Amino acid sequence: LRVVGAGLGQVTEADVLQAEAAGAQVIGFHVKSSLGVSELADEKKVTVKYFSVIYKLLEDATATLEELLGAEVIEKIIGKMLVLKIFRTEKNSQIIGGRVEEGKIIKTAKLRIFRKGLALGEAEILELQAGKEAVNEVVEGEQCGMQVKGKIAIEEGDALEAFTEEERERKINAS
């Protein structure tokens, strides 16, 4: 956020042109616009806003800034699995088997691959099976097989950490 210009008096065509050049908005507080400002602002696609109550201006500025923040990604670790067997390795995927050591593995989770305690990369679960049946979830203590897609070749003995990601809007605390 950057203030491009500030001044006293009416909003003028010069203010609109300066805002256009900077890719900014014009905000007027307890003022009016001079003749032709609205038409020029429409033509130049510049937003001009007028406020007479300060807290309304602050609410609008806060809402505009929150839009610029984007969403916050919250990661939640839901389970850990030890890779016991590699059944097949193809160009972009592998079929692996393992035991859920902690928590659970769900089909929609992402996987982080660890070898000797070092994080190597991530993978995506394409299929999840317990026994010969396709399942959506495998819990602690159970064995499962899965087809995974990723750039890192998983090896026997690797640890997989299953996690989910949730997006949450970020807010500005304006108090």
Short mmCIF file of C-alpha atoms in Angstrom, two decimals:
data_model
loop_
_atom_site.label_atom_id
_atom_site.label_comp_id
_atom_site.label_asym_id
_atom_site.label_seq_id
_atom_site.Cartn_x
_atom_site.Cartn_y
_atom_site.Cartn_z
CA LEU A 1 0.00 0.00 0.00
CA ARG A 2 1.38 3.36 -1.03
CA VAL A 3 -0.08 6.86 -0.91
CA VAL A 4 0.55 8.43 -4.31
CA GLY A 5 -0.59 11.93 -3.45
CA ALA A 6 -2.48 13.96 -0.87
CA GLY A 7 -4.06 17.36 -1.02
CA LEU A 8 -6.77 19.72 0.14
CA GLY A 9 -9.88 20.80 -1.71
CA GLN A 10 -12.01 19.18 -4.37
CA VAL A 11 -11.10 16.03 -6.29
CA THR A 12 -9.83 17.26 -9.66
CA GLU A 13 -9.13 15.83 -13.10
CA ALA A 14 -5.42 16.04 -12.26
CA ASP A 15 -6.05 13.71 -9.28
CA VAL A 16 -7.73 11.20 -11.61
CA LEU A 17 -4.87 11.37 -14.13
CA GLN A 18 -2.29 10.90 -11.36
CA ALA A 19 -4.23 7.89 -10.03
CA GLU A 20 -4.44 6.41 -13.55
CA ALA A 21 -0.68 6.73 -14.03
CA ALA A 22 0.00 5.05 -10.68
CA GLY A 23 -2.73 2.39 -10.96
CA ALA A 24 -4.35 3.81 -7.84
CA GLN A 25 -7.74 4.87 -6.48
CA VAL A 26 -8.84 8.38 -5.56
CA ILE A 27 -10.33 8.75 -2.09
CA GLY A 28 -12.02 11.96 -1.06
CA PHE A 29 -12.93 12.77 2.54
CA HIS A 30 -15.47 15.52 3.20
CA VAL A 31 -15.02 16.91 -0.32
CA LYS A 32 -16.80 17.06 -3.64
CA SER A 33 -15.51 16.62 -7.15
CA SER A 34 -15.01 19.37 -9.67
CA LEU A 35 -16.85 19.27 -13.00
CA GLY A 36 -15.92 16.45 -15.37
CA VAL A 37 -14.17 14.27 -12.76
CA SER A 38 -16.75 11.45 -12.85
CA GLU A 39 -16.70 11.27 -16.64
CA LEU A 40 -12.90 11.27 -16.78
CA ALA A 41 -12.69 8.64 -14.02
CA ASP A 42 -15.12 6.40 -15.98
CA GLU A 43 -13.16 6.91 -19.19
CA LYS A 44 -9.81 6.17 -17.52
CA LYS A 45 -11.29 3.34 -15.39
CA VAL A 46 -10.15 4.96 -12.15
CA THR A 47 -12.13 4.29 -8.97
CA VAL A 48 -13.12 7.46 -7.09
CA LYS A 49 -14.67 7.07 -3.64
CA TYR A 50 -16.07 9.74 -1.36
CA PHE A 51 -16.52 9.47 2.40
CA SER A 52 -17.96 11.80 5.02
CA VAL A 53 -17.55 9.50 8.04
CA ILE A 54 -14.00 8.43 8.92
CA TYR A 55 -14.86 4.93 10.14
CA LYS A 56 -16.57 4.17 6.79
CA LEU A 57 -13.33 5.15 5.03
CA LEU A 58 -11.35 2.89 7.39
CA GLU A 59 -13.78 -0.02 6.84
CA ASP A 60 -13.43 0.35 3.08
CA ALA A 61 -9.63 0.56 3.24
CA THR A 62 -9.49 -2.52 5.48
CA ALA A 63 -11.74 -4.51 3.11
CA THR A 64 -9.60 -3.49 0.11
CA LEU A 65 -6.39 -4.53 1.89
CA GLU A 66 -7.91 -7.88 2.94
CA GLU A 67 -8.70 -8.60 -0.73
CA LEU A 68 -5.03 -8.00 -1.56
CA LEU A 69 -3.82 -10.38 1.18
CA GLY A 70 -5.14 -13.54 -0.43
CA ALA A 71 -5.91 -16.73 1.43
CA GLU A 72 -3.74 -18.29 4.12
CA VAL A 73 -2.98 -22.00 3.63
CA ILE A 74 -3.20 -24.00 6.85
CA GLU A 75 -1.52 -27.40 6.81
CA LYS A 76 -2.66 -30.16 9.16
CA ILE A 77 -0.64 -33.37 9.60
CA ILE A 78 -3.11 -36.25 9.92
CA GLY A 79 -0.94 -39.36 9.82
CA LYS A 80 2.39 -41.10 9.27
CA MET A 81 3.16 -44.26 7.33
CA LEU A 82 6.23 -46.47 7.01
CA VAL A 83 6.86 -47.79 3.47
CA LEU A 84 7.37 -51.56 3.65
CA LYS A 85 7.32 -52.57 -0.02
CA ILE A 86 7.59 -51.08 -3.51
CA PHE A 87 5.39 -53.12 -5.85
CA ARG A 88 5.78 -51.21 -9.08
CA THR A 89 7.52 -48.07 -10.33
CA GLU A 90 6.30 -46.37 -13.48
CA LYS A 91 7.26 -43.10 -15.16
CA ASN A 92 5.08 -40.79 -13.04
CA SER A 93 3.72 -43.08 -10.34
CA GLN A 94 4.50 -45.90 -7.95
CA ILE A 95 2.49 -48.60 -6.24
CA ILE A 96 3.67 -48.98 -2.66
CA GLY A 97 2.65 -50.80 0.50
CA GLY A 98 3.09 -49.81 4.10
CA ARG A 99 1.79 -49.59 7.65
CA VAL A 100 0.10 -46.57 9.19
CA GLU A 101 2.24 -45.80 12.24
CA GLU A 102 0.31 -42.81 13.55
CA GLY A 103 -3.06 -41.15 12.90
CA LYS A 104 -4.65 -42.02 9.57
CA ILE A 105 -4.12 -41.78 5.83
CA ILE A 106 -6.99 -40.46 3.72
CA LYS A 107 -7.22 -40.62 -0.05
CA THR A 108 -7.48 -36.85 -0.46
CA ALA A 109 -4.35 -36.14 1.63
CA LYS A 110 -1.02 -35.06 0.22
CA LEU A 111 2.15 -36.90 1.22
CA ARG A 112 5.53 -35.59 2.30
CA ILE A 113 8.37 -38.07 1.75
CA PHE A 114 11.12 -38.48 4.38
CA ARG A 115 14.28 -40.55 4.02
CA LYS A 116 16.61 -40.85 7.03
CA GLY A 117 14.83 -37.89 8.64
CA LEU A 118 15.24 -35.55 5.67
CA ALA A 119 12.24 -34.23 3.73
CA LEU A 120 12.72 -35.03 0.04
CA GLY A 121 9.51 -33.82 -1.57
CA GLU A 122 5.80 -34.38 -1.90
CA ALA A 123 3.49 -36.82 -3.62
CA GLU A 124 -0.22 -37.20 -4.33
CA ILE A 125 -2.34 -40.27 -3.55
CA LEU A 126 -4.07 -41.56 -6.69
CA GLU A 127 -5.53 -44.75 -5.16
CA LEU A 128 -5.72 -46.14 -1.63
CA GLN A 129 -6.42 -49.80 -0.79
CA ALA A 130 -6.77 -51.91 2.31
CA GLY A 131 -6.66 -55.60 1.42
CA LYS A 132 -7.97 -55.77 -2.14
CA GLU A 133 -10.61 -53.07 -1.65
CA ALA A 134 -10.42 -49.39 -2.55
CA VAL A 135 -10.93 -47.29 0.58
CA ASN A 136 -10.99 -43.63 1.51
CA GLU A 137 -9.20 -44.00 4.86
CA VAL A 138 -6.73 -46.30 6.62
CA VAL A 139 -6.13 -45.93 10.38
CA GLU A 140 -3.18 -46.46 12.71
CA GLY A 141 -1.89 -50.02 12.89
CA GLU A 142 -3.38 -51.09 9.56
CA GLN A 143 -1.49 -51.90 6.39
CA CYS A 144 -2.43 -50.46 3.03
CA GLY A 145 -1.36 -50.12 -0.54
CA MET A 146 -1.48 -47.00 -2.61
CA GLN A 147 -0.66 -45.62 -5.98
CA VAL A 148 1.17 -42.33 -5.62
CA LYS A 149 2.21 -39.69 -8.10
CA GLY A 150 5.28 -37.53 -7.52
CA LYS A 151 8.73 -36.54 -8.74
CA ILE A 152 10.63 -38.33 -5.95
CA ALA A 153 11.08 -42.12 -6.16
CA ILE A 154 9.87 -43.60 -2.87
CA GLU A 155 12.01 -46.38 -1.39
CA GLU A 156 11.40 -49.09 1.20
CA GLY A 157 11.98 -47.67 4.67
CA ASP A 158 10.86 -44.15 3.73
CA ALA A 159 8.45 -42.39 6.06
CA LEU A 160 5.40 -40.70 4.57
CA GLU A 161 3.62 -37.87 6.34
CA ALA A 162 0.02 -37.35 5.27
CA PHE A 163 -1.35 -33.82 5.45
CA THR A 164 -4.30 -31.76 4.34
CA GLU A 165 -4.39 -28.12 3.34
CA GLU A 166 -7.17 -25.69 4.10
CA GLU A 167 -7.46 -22.16 2.77
CA ARG A 168 -8.71 -19.45 5.11
CA GLU A 169 -9.27 -15.79 4.35
CA ARG A 170 -6.85 -13.54 6.13
CA LYS A 171 -8.27 -10.62 8.08
CA ILE A 172 -6.73 -7.38 9.25
CA ASN A 173 -7.20 -6.60 12.92
CA ALA A 174 -8.21 -2.95 12.73
CA SER A 175 -8.57 -2.35 16.44
#
